[in-house]
C-alpha cells in the first residue's frame, strides 16, 4: 500500500479543522429562543455590526449594549428583589437605632403585617431605603447584601433571587460579548446593590453596572484606615430620563443596542436609536402568566405598578422600529432550571 | 555525513523559539525610564501581581490602575489646558449671550489684558467654567472642544496640548494594559473634556475616564430628536476626597495601583494602599525646570497653586510606602518629541 504523502495528511487535517470551525460557527448562539422576528433582529444586528467592511460595521470600541435589569434580565414581580432586601434589613436598622421602632413606616414593617406592609406609600418606602441602604461603609453594605443574597429565597420558585435570571437574555449578553460588545446593566435599582452580584450571575463587572447611585463620604476609622460612608444624597436617579443621563455620566458613549421592558426604559431606547448607523432597541413584554408573569397594561394585560408597560410604549415601539419580545412566544425556555 | 534525526531538528527549533521568547520578554517595557527605585517599583509590582500562583497574584478583573491627568500624564503648568480652553471659548459665550460683555469676569477676559486675566479669582474662574462648559448639548460641546484641541498651541513648546504627554507615563499605561490592567484616568479636570481626546492620546476609552462631572438634562430638539443638555449642576468634584468617591461611583472597585502628583491625589493614593495585597502608589515630583517645570513646595521647590506638592505629602509618601518619581532623575526622556 502506498502511504499518503505528508502534504496529503496536512490537507486532510486542514479540511477537517475547517469543517469543525464551520460547525462551531453554525451552533445556535440563542438556543432558548424560538425562531421569529425577535431572534432574527438580534442575530441580524450582531452580524451586520461585526461584518468587517460591511456598510453597518461598528468598530469594537463602540460596541456598547445596555440592559435594564428588573423585568429584563431577571424577575421583578411581585416586587423588586432589592425592596425585599430593604424590608429584610429593617430589623437590623431598628436594632442600630432603637428609636425607629416607634416610628412609621418602621413600626409597620416590624409588625410583620403583610397586608399593611403592602400598602406602604412611596414616601414610606423611601424612608426604608434610606435607613437600610445608607449610613454604613460601602464594604459593610456589600457584605450584608451578599449574605442576604446567599440565603434569601423567592416565594414562588423557592430559589435564590440570583437564579431567577432569564436564560434567553443571558444568551443575548454572552452572544454580544462573544462579538466584541461590552455589556452594561443600566438599572433603576441601586448601583451598589446590583454590583454585589452582577459579575457572578451575569458576567458583568462592577464598572459596567450603572444604577441609581447615592454619594459617599471619604473618611478614616479610629485606626486611621480610610473608608467610604454611604450617604443619603442622591447623585443619579437612573430611571426614565435618568437612564440616558446615567449612560452619559458613566459610559460617555451612546449605546448601539439597548434592552428594556417598561416605561422606565423609554428614554434609553430613544437615545440609543437616535444615533447614526445600525442600532437595536428591544422591549421584553411579560405575557406569560403560566411560566412567569403577565402584565402591561399594553395589549390588554393586567396593569402593574412594578414594571409598567403601557400601550403608548407598545405603540411607540411599532413606530420607531423597536422590537417587542413576547416572553410567551419568543422564549423557548425562561430559566436555566426549566426543563 | 549523518543527517540529524527529525527529533533533533524539532529540539533545536524549540530551543531557538524559547530563546526568542526570552529575548522578547526581556525587552525593556519602560525605555524612557532610568534604572532606579521608581522603575523597579513599577516592574516588580506588575510582575508580582501577574505571576500565576504567586503570593501576590491579582485576578485580571481586579487589575485596576488609576492615573491622575494634569501633572501626572501631561503638562499642567503654567495653567491647566482646560482653563485655556475655557478662556478661549469666552468670546463665543459672549456672542451667544451679549449681556455678558459688560459683566465681570467676562469683561476682563474680553479685554485681552493678560495681567488682569491672571489675577482672576477662583470665583471668577467658576463663572467662566459655567459659561463655557454648560448650557449646550453634549455633542456640540464635544465638537467645539475637539476643534480647539486640533488648533490650539501651548505657548512654550508651540505644540498641540495633546502632544505634551509624558512618554514615561505613556509607557507605564501601555505596560500595565499589556499585563491585563484596565487603565483609568481619574482627574480633577472635566470628565466630558478629557473624554474628547483620552482614547486617541492615551488609549483610554471614554468609559474609563472619571472626572469632575456635571449633570445633563434629557430633552428633545424641534425635530423630536433626543439630546442631553450640559447643566451647571455639579455631580462629582473629582479632586481630593472626591477621587476615591468618584472611583467608587464610576468603577466600583478599589484600584490596585494609583499615580498622582499633587495634594489632590492624596486620598486616591491612601484609598488604593488601604486595600489588601499588593498595591502601588506613586507620585510624580516636578523637579526639572530645564526639561519641564520645577514646583512643590516639597523639597524646597517653588510653591505653585497649580499642582501643589506640599512637603507634608512628601513625608506621608515616605511613611506609607508610596514611591516618589523624580522627573529629573527617573525620566530619561519626557516627551515623545524629545531627542
XYZ file of C-alpha atoms in Angstrom:
678
model
C 0.000 0.000 0.000
C 1.295 3.402 -0.882
C 1.472 5.688 2.131
C -0.091 9.114 1.629
C 2.365 11.945 1.208
C 2.781 14.280 4.181
C 1.134 17.110 2.244
C -1.986 14.957 1.777
C -2.191 14.373 5.517
C -1.838 18.107 6.177
C -4.579 18.882 3.654
C -6.902 16.320 5.195
C -6.273 17.702 8.663
C -6.836 21.265 7.465
C -10.115 20.258 5.839
C -11.389 18.626 8.999
C -10.428 21.708 11.025
C -12.356 23.915 8.601
C -15.426 21.705 8.911
C -15.178 21.776 12.682
C -14.876 25.562 12.642
C -17.925 25.850 10.403
C -19.934 23.568 12.654
C -18.921 25.703 15.599
C -19.908 28.907 13.802
C -23.263 27.406 12.952
C -24.036 26.437 16.535
C -27.095 28.422 17.556
C -25.939 31.200 19.922
C -29.509 31.670 21.168
C -30.845 28.156 21.818
C -33.516 29.305 24.296
C -35.145 31.494 21.649
C -37.820 30.344 19.236
C -37.297 31.367 15.631
C -39.171 34.583 14.982
C -38.724 38.315 14.432
C -37.102 38.965 17.833
C -34.376 36.335 17.493
C -33.856 37.331 13.864
C -33.442 41.011 14.820
C -30.723 40.180 17.361
C -28.745 37.896 15.075
C -29.004 40.219 12.075
C -27.937 43.215 14.168
C -24.891 41.419 15.559
C -23.889 40.076 12.148
C -24.355 43.459 10.421
C -22.351 45.389 13.001
C -19.478 42.913 13.154
C -19.028 42.204 9.441
C -15.716 43.848 8.599
C -16.084 46.036 5.526
C -19.874 45.853 5.682
C -21.934 49.057 5.487
C -23.070 48.780 9.119
C -19.773 47.695 10.653
C -19.154 49.129 14.132
C -15.568 49.318 15.463
C -15.122 47.148 18.596
C -14.624 50.089 20.972
C -18.040 51.460 20.055
C -19.863 48.204 20.640
C -21.821 49.129 23.747
C -25.003 47.284 24.707
C -27.108 48.325 27.695
C -29.561 46.123 29.562
C -32.165 47.157 32.072
C -32.199 44.644 34.916
C -35.567 44.271 36.718
C -38.001 42.614 34.316
C -35.432 42.495 31.506
C -32.716 40.258 32.935
C -34.489 38.813 35.956
C -37.915 38.572 37.608
C -39.321 41.819 39.057
C -42.731 40.565 40.271
C -44.435 40.772 42.637
C -41.875 43.294 43.922
C -38.263 44.234 43.100
C -35.771 41.966 44.868
C -33.933 44.957 46.279
C -37.123 46.038 48.103
C -37.254 42.565 49.664
C -33.691 43.125 50.800
C -34.503 46.516 52.319
C -37.524 45.113 54.166
C -35.409 42.250 55.463
C -32.835 44.730 56.747
C -35.331 46.791 58.755
C -34.842 44.794 61.995
C -31.085 45.432 61.815
C -31.700 49.134 61.160
C -34.055 49.265 64.163
C -31.531 47.442 66.307
C -28.888 50.019 65.388
C -31.328 52.903 66.010
C -33.921 51.691 68.561
C -35.916 54.942 68.300
C -37.073 53.797 64.826
C -39.180 51.014 66.375
C -41.874 53.510 67.355
C -41.805 55.480 64.076
C -43.643 54.730 60.806
C -43.068 53.040 58.461
C -40.628 51.004 60.555
C -43.314 50.147 63.105
C -45.471 48.593 60.378
C -42.588 46.613 58.900
C -41.613 45.325 62.341
C -45.232 44.232 62.959
C -44.893 41.684 60.173
C -48.425 42.521 58.986
C -48.081 41.736 55.279
C -51.265 43.474 54.272
C -50.190 46.687 55.976
C -46.668 46.411 54.525
C -48.070 46.018 51.005
C -49.925 49.297 51.455
C -46.871 51.377 52.320
C -46.563 54.538 50.206
C -43.605 55.522 48.009
C -42.634 58.021 50.686
C -42.603 55.257 53.319
C -40.533 53.112 51.007
C -38.013 55.913 50.540
C -37.555 56.124 54.310
C -36.908 52.386 54.407
C -34.406 52.647 51.549
C -32.508 55.448 53.265
C -32.441 53.548 56.573
C -31.228 50.284 55.054
C -29.023 51.384 52.129
C -27.146 54.332 53.628
C -25.242 55.220 56.776
C -22.760 52.337 56.607
C -19.323 51.888 54.999
C -19.526 50.597 51.413
C -17.766 47.369 52.338
C -20.140 46.633 55.202
C -23.108 47.164 52.875
C -21.582 44.818 50.348
C -21.052 42.086 52.926
C -24.628 42.384 54.263
C -26.185 42.316 50.796
C -24.096 39.308 49.837
C -25.172 37.439 52.942
C -28.849 38.084 52.169
C -28.500 37.084 48.516
C -26.895 33.804 49.590
C -29.762 32.877 51.890
C -32.998 34.605 50.758
C -35.478 32.658 48.640
C -38.089 33.914 46.192
C -41.561 32.937 47.484
C -42.797 31.447 44.185
C -39.873 29.384 42.936
C -38.258 28.881 46.365
C -34.895 29.659 44.842
C -32.254 32.329 45.409
C -33.208 35.525 43.589
C -29.976 35.251 41.655
C -31.273 32.087 39.956
C -34.300 33.930 38.578
C -32.457 35.390 35.599
C -33.841 34.858 32.117
C -31.865 32.249 30.209
C -32.655 33.847 26.802
C -31.263 37.197 27.962
C -28.191 35.537 29.437
C -27.641 34.085 25.967
C -28.022 37.509 24.329
C -25.432 39.009 26.676
C -22.974 36.156 26.056
C -23.575 36.273 22.310
C -22.964 40.020 22.207
C -19.827 39.749 24.346
C -18.520 36.977 22.090
C -18.922 39.502 19.279
C -16.945 42.261 20.929
C -19.777 44.076 22.658
C -19.278 45.488 26.138
C -22.454 44.630 28.037
C -23.679 47.121 30.627
C -26.513 46.891 33.094
C -28.413 50.203 33.278
C -30.878 49.809 36.104
C -33.217 51.863 38.240
C -32.056 49.596 41.052
C -29.248 50.577 43.370
C -25.862 50.603 41.693
C -24.091 49.337 44.788
C -26.672 46.574 45.272
C -26.530 45.230 41.725
C -22.737 45.383 41.703
C -22.673 42.850 44.540
C -23.801 40.008 42.253
C -23.703 41.238 38.624
C -20.321 39.762 37.832
C -21.159 36.348 39.226
C -24.631 35.981 37.759
C -24.418 37.983 34.509
C -20.689 38.188 33.815
C -20.971 41.977 34.093
C -18.174 43.526 36.200
C -18.928 46.298 38.737
C -17.593 49.032 36.441
C -20.216 48.060 33.857
C -23.161 48.457 36.224
C -24.912 51.840 36.006
C -27.685 52.287 38.532
C -29.368 54.644 40.903
C -26.479 55.980 42.924
C -26.029 57.943 46.095
C -22.992 59.850 47.196
C -20.344 58.506 49.531
C -18.175 60.366 52.005
C -14.497 59.625 52.398
C -13.283 59.375 55.981
C -10.992 57.466 58.340
C -11.786 54.918 61.034
C -10.254 55.028 64.515
C -7.179 53.175 63.296
C -6.719 55.792 60.561
C -7.831 53.441 57.800
C -9.836 55.193 55.057
C -13.345 54.127 54.145
C -16.339 55.417 52.182
C -19.591 56.027 54.022
C -22.816 55.589 52.032
C -24.768 58.839 52.242
C -28.495 59.564 51.698
C -27.609 62.011 48.918
C -28.974 61.050 45.506
C -26.493 61.565 42.648
C -28.309 59.707 39.896
C -31.908 58.505 39.707
C -31.248 56.005 36.950
C -34.792 55.683 35.638
C -36.630 57.219 32.660
C -34.653 60.322 31.501
C -32.102 59.408 34.178
C -31.045 56.401 32.086
C -29.546 58.305 29.134
C -28.182 60.827 31.647
C -26.593 57.975 33.604
C -25.214 56.439 30.416
C -23.556 59.722 29.512
C -22.147 60.096 33.026
C -20.860 56.570 33.435
C -20.095 55.364 29.902
C -19.787 58.524 27.837
C -20.861 56.804 24.624
C -24.270 56.220 23.091
C -25.214 52.530 23.158
C -25.547 50.597 19.925
C -28.146 48.294 21.430
C -30.498 48.695 24.379
C -32.892 46.276 26.054
C -35.680 47.144 28.462
C -39.179 46.123 29.475
C -41.038 49.123 30.858
C -41.837 52.825 30.717
C -38.651 53.399 32.688
C -36.632 52.309 29.646
C -38.311 54.526 27.043
C -35.712 57.308 27.068
C -32.800 54.855 26.982
C -34.233 53.230 23.868
C -34.980 56.584 22.220
C -31.459 57.805 22.924
C -29.956 54.591 21.575
C -31.978 54.677 18.347
C -31.263 58.386 17.784
C -27.630 57.595 16.956
C -26.296 57.072 13.437
C -25.904 53.674 11.780
C -27.234 50.349 12.985
C -28.978 50.490 16.364
C -31.066 47.879 18.124
C -33.829 48.630 20.635
C -35.845 45.837 22.245
C -38.518 45.520 24.920
C -39.479 42.371 26.810
C -43.263 42.017 27.115
C -44.322 39.858 30.058
C -47.220 37.954 28.531
C -46.679 34.552 30.085
C -48.628 34.117 33.321
C -48.002 30.380 33.314
C -44.245 30.310 33.121
C -43.586 33.737 34.693
C -45.995 36.708 34.921
C -48.278 38.628 32.588
C -48.622 42.387 32.982
C -48.863 45.537 30.921
C -51.322 47.211 30.635
C -50.222 47.038 26.964
C -52.175 44.547 24.836
C -54.901 44.292 27.456
C -52.647 42.644 30.016
C -53.288 43.473 33.668
C -51.845 46.790 34.814
C -48.888 46.710 37.195
C -47.128 49.424 39.183
C -43.967 47.326 39.042
C -42.550 47.309 35.510
C -45.435 49.135 33.827
C -45.541 48.521 30.055
C -48.217 50.974 28.836
C -49.951 50.701 25.470
C -48.321 54.012 24.472
C -44.901 52.390 24.802
C -46.054 49.468 22.679
C -47.287 51.893 20.017
C -44.060 53.906 20.129
C -42.076 50.693 19.652
C -44.055 49.984 16.491
C -43.474 53.477 15.119
C -39.776 53.716 15.931
C -38.686 50.247 14.878
C -38.136 48.843 18.351
C -38.673 45.106 18.595
C -41.047 43.741 21.239
C -40.063 40.356 22.648
C -43.021 38.192 23.605
C -41.951 36.117 26.559
C -44.659 33.604 25.672
C -43.863 33.054 22.023
C -40.217 34.128 21.655
C -38.745 32.296 24.628
C -38.482 28.508 24.429
C -37.138 28.372 27.955
C -37.267 31.056 30.616
C -34.988 29.943 33.454
C -31.847 27.844 33.368
C -33.579 25.391 35.720
C -36.597 24.927 33.392
C -36.858 21.533 31.758
C 27.627 12.782 6.801
C 24.882 11.575 9.047
C 21.779 13.744 8.787
C 20.288 14.807 12.117
C 17.170 12.929 13.162
C 13.859 14.801 12.899
C 13.574 14.910 16.678
C 16.903 16.734 16.846
C 15.668 19.365 14.409
C 12.490 19.807 16.437
C 14.509 20.207 19.625
C 16.783 22.769 18.002
C 13.802 24.716 16.706
C 12.111 24.602 20.079
C 15.265 25.866 21.747
C 15.552 28.794 19.361
C 11.881 29.680 19.883
C 12.449 29.666 23.627
C 15.428 31.967 23.238
C 13.411 34.332 21.043
C 10.593 34.374 23.578
C 13.026 35.143 26.359
C 14.569 37.966 24.364
C 11.092 39.359 23.767
C 10.237 39.125 27.446
C 13.438 40.913 28.275
C 12.705 43.881 26.006
C 12.511 46.870 28.330
C 8.839 47.888 28.647
C 9.873 51.246 30.125
C 12.688 52.531 27.882
C 12.174 56.192 28.849
C 12.873 55.414 32.490
C 16.301 55.420 34.080
C 17.074 52.450 36.288
C 16.249 53.328 39.863
C 13.746 52.723 42.661
C 10.755 54.136 40.720
C 11.190 51.967 37.636
C 11.994 48.991 39.842
C 8.814 49.505 41.888
C 6.638 49.500 38.770
C 8.201 46.420 37.200
C 8.218 44.464 40.457
C 4.591 45.337 41.155
C 3.457 44.247 37.698
C 5.465 41.038 37.853
C 4.270 40.174 41.370
C 0.595 40.761 40.607
C 0.612 38.859 37.312
C 2.641 35.809 38.338
C 0.097 32.998 38.351
C 0.331 31.054 41.593
C 2.481 33.723 43.202
C 1.560 35.062 46.666
C 0.606 38.487 45.296
C -1.259 37.357 42.168
C -4.258 39.543 41.268
C -7.019 38.104 39.043
C -7.296 40.017 35.742
C -10.734 41.526 36.539
C -9.329 43.194 39.642
C -6.388 44.785 37.859
C -7.433 48.409 38.009
C -4.892 51.226 37.731
C -5.884 54.876 38.111
C -3.930 57.845 36.805
C -4.417 61.482 37.631
C -4.069 63.517 34.437
C -2.843 67.106 34.952
C 0.791 66.972 36.043
C 0.811 63.154 36.066
C 0.138 62.299 32.425
C 0.644 65.688 30.772
C 1.897 69.201 31.484
C -0.222 71.308 33.861
C 1.915 74.469 34.007
C 1.565 77.410 33.852
C -2.174 76.659 33.886
C -4.415 73.624 33.214
C -5.118 73.174 29.491
C -8.845 73.062 30.138
C -8.689 76.588 31.606
C -7.021 77.721 28.380
C -9.935 76.164 26.520
C -12.500 77.924 28.696
C -10.788 81.292 28.263
C -10.661 80.740 24.510
C -14.380 79.999 24.487
C -15.370 83.217 26.277
C -15.858 85.222 23.028
C -18.272 82.548 21.762
C -20.132 82.587 25.087
C -20.381 86.372 24.923
C -21.583 86.214 21.326
C -24.338 83.818 22.392
C -25.248 85.978 25.402
C -24.221 89.578 24.565
C -25.191 90.821 28.038
C -22.090 89.012 29.408
C -19.795 91.517 27.649
C -20.457 94.114 30.319
C -20.243 91.733 33.281
C -17.154 90.562 35.180
C -15.181 88.381 34.754
C -16.148 88.242 31.073
C -15.324 91.906 30.543
C -11.750 91.317 31.743
C -11.291 88.214 29.600
C -12.623 90.067 26.539
C -10.187 92.937 27.212
C -7.285 90.601 26.475
C -5.333 92.132 29.380
C -3.200 89.145 30.382
C -2.110 90.614 33.665
C -5.718 91.226 34.723
C -6.773 87.757 33.490
C -4.014 86.101 35.526
C -5.419 87.785 38.638
C -8.962 86.400 38.291
C -10.226 84.726 41.456
C -11.468 81.154 41.795
C -14.998 82.536 41.875
C -14.426 84.366 38.594
C -12.994 81.207 37.105
C -16.055 79.242 38.169
C -18.275 81.698 36.312
C -16.157 81.245 33.201
C -16.337 77.450 33.538
C -20.108 77.513 33.867
C -20.467 79.839 30.867
C -18.205 77.813 28.598
C -18.747 74.211 29.724
C -22.512 74.131 30.268
C -25.678 75.173 28.509
C -25.025 73.284 25.262
C -25.833 69.771 24.039
C -23.116 67.227 24.875
C -22.361 66.639 21.207
C -21.932 70.337 20.461
C -19.521 70.640 23.395
C -17.572 67.669 22.123
C -17.250 69.137 18.629
C -16.126 72.536 19.951
C -13.541 71.055 22.297
C -12.190 68.839 19.542
C -11.821 71.814 17.210
C -9.871 73.753 19.838
C -7.615 70.801 20.676
C -6.794 70.410 16.973
C -5.698 74.028 16.593
C -4.538 75.411 19.959
C -0.823 75.504 20.736
C 0.967 75.521 24.069
C 2.917 78.785 24.433
C 6.219 77.168 25.490
C 6.597 74.205 23.149
C 4.392 75.604 20.369
C 2.733 72.225 20.039
C -0.800 70.928 20.458
C -1.559 70.322 24.122
C -2.225 66.698 23.278
C 1.462 66.234 22.378
C 2.553 67.325 25.855
C 2.001 63.942 27.445
C 4.807 62.315 29.375
C 6.398 59.489 27.419
C 7.415 57.565 30.591
C 3.809 57.566 31.817
C 2.506 56.513 28.403
C 4.878 53.561 28.723
C 3.569 52.713 32.188
C -0.023 52.719 30.923
C 0.844 50.517 27.941
C 2.917 48.178 30.094
C 0.104 47.799 32.593
C -2.501 47.228 29.865
C -0.244 44.615 28.265
C -0.365 42.890 31.646
C -4.130 42.850 31.928
C -4.630 46.093 33.825
C -7.540 48.348 32.958
C -6.117 51.869 32.971
C -8.390 54.671 34.171
C -7.859 58.401 34.214
C -9.135 59.906 37.482
C -8.866 63.644 37.050
C -9.997 66.849 38.685
C -10.490 68.075 35.117
C -13.828 67.901 33.367
C -14.900 64.372 32.559
C -16.530 65.421 29.287
C -13.474 67.447 28.277
C -10.913 64.709 28.904
C -13.110 62.120 27.181
C -12.800 64.085 23.944
C -9.141 63.094 23.485
C -8.283 60.408 26.072
C -8.768 57.484 23.722
C -6.660 58.979 20.958
C -3.781 60.241 23.060
C -3.688 57.782 25.973
C -5.552 54.749 24.635
C -8.093 55.240 27.439
C -11.706 54.943 26.223
C -14.396 57.389 27.442
C -15.865 54.872 29.872
C -12.503 54.729 31.652
C -12.292 58.468 32.254
C -13.512 59.592 35.686
C -13.505 63.341 36.151
C -15.302 66.277 37.587
C -18.802 65.853 36.213
C -21.911 67.936 35.936
C -25.430 66.749 35.357
C -27.114 66.621 31.979
C -30.778 67.014 31.140
C -32.502 64.804 28.610
C -34.742 66.618 26.135
C -35.844 66.747 22.501
C -34.992 69.201 19.752
C -37.601 70.733 17.417
C -37.460 67.698 15.152
C -38.158 65.442 18.140
C -34.618 64.100 18.280
C -33.373 63.499 21.827
C -30.255 65.170 23.169
C -28.521 65.776 26.506
C -28.019 69.344 27.672
C -24.977 70.047 29.852
C -26.189 71.611 33.090
C -24.350 73.755 35.681
C -25.156 71.190 38.377
C -22.098 69.576 39.950
C -22.434 65.808 40.476
C -18.848 64.963 41.280
C -15.945 67.216 42.232
C -13.269 64.685 41.378
C -10.474 66.101 43.473
C -9.045 65.206 46.899
C -11.677 63.094 48.768
C -13.767 63.303 45.583
C -11.299 60.972 43.870
C -11.996 57.845 45.948
C -15.678 58.831 45.945
C -15.572 59.113 42.145
C -13.740 55.800 41.863
C -16.454 54.105 43.900
C -19.184 55.741 41.829
C -17.712 55.079 38.412
C -15.586 51.932 38.831
C -16.886 50.275 41.976
C -13.580 48.609 42.755
C -10.565 49.768 44.708
C -7.564 50.367 42.431
C -4.515 48.152 42.708
C -2.254 50.970 41.551
C -2.654 54.742 41.583
C -0.500 57.530 40.180
C -0.714 61.218 41.029
C 1.417 64.295 41.509
C -0.242 66.656 43.951
C -2.246 67.196 47.123
C -5.365 66.483 45.060
C -4.253 62.856 44.722
C -3.561 62.158 48.398
C -6.899 60.486 49.174
C -6.810 58.376 45.998
C -3.400 57.018 46.969
C -4.470 56.411 50.582
C -7.576 54.561 49.425
C -5.566 52.465 46.994
C -2.952 51.473 49.564
C -5.585 50.668 52.207
C -6.658 47.575 50.243
C -5.345 44.071 50.870
C -2.478 42.504 48.966
C -0.044 44.215 46.621
C -0.830 47.879 45.974
C 1.255 50.511 44.233
C 1.051 54.248 44.930
C 3.277 56.721 43.091
C 3.680 60.486 42.896
C 5.426 62.431 40.156
C 7.604 65.223 41.579
C 8.233 68.022 39.095
C 11.858 68.814 39.835
C 13.125 69.511 36.336
C 12.910 73.196 35.429
C 15.106 72.682 32.385
C 13.157 69.985 30.587
C 9.705 70.787 32.046
C 8.911 72.661 35.293
C 10.024 72.536 38.928
C 7.476 73.162 41.664
C 6.465 71.908 45.069
C 6.826 73.402 47.620
C 8.124 69.967 48.708
C 11.914 69.631 48.828
C 12.322 73.397 48.736
C 10.979 73.726 45.199
C 8.984 76.869 44.397
C 5.378 76.828 45.591
C 2.639 76.562 42.981
C -1.130 76.900 43.173
C -1.381 74.599 40.177
C -0.443 71.049 41.145
C 0.739 71.814 44.671
C 3.042 69.099 46.069
C 3.446 70.064 49.754
C 6.227 68.759 51.979
C 3.577 67.020 54.098
C 2.614 64.898 51.078
C 6.265 64.045 50.502
C 6.594 62.994 54.136
C 3.391 60.952 54.002
C 4.705 59.164 50.906
C 7.807 58.162 52.826
C 5.806 56.863 55.781
C 3.203 54.953 53.774
C 5.441 53.355 51.192
C 4.398 55.484 48.249
C 7.103 55.935 45.654
C 8.053 59.449 44.548
C 9.121 59.721 40.914
C 11.761 62.364 40.308
C 11.147 63.751 36.851
C 14.761 64.867 36.735
C 16.465 61.645 37.691
C 13.897 58.927 36.881
C 12.887 60.049 33.413
C 15.393 59.615 30.593
C 13.036 61.293 28.167
C 9.994 63.431 28.952
C 8.116 63.928 25.678
C 7.840 61.673 22.659
C 9.321 64.515 20.581
C 12.432 64.822 22.806
C 15.664 63.684 21.258
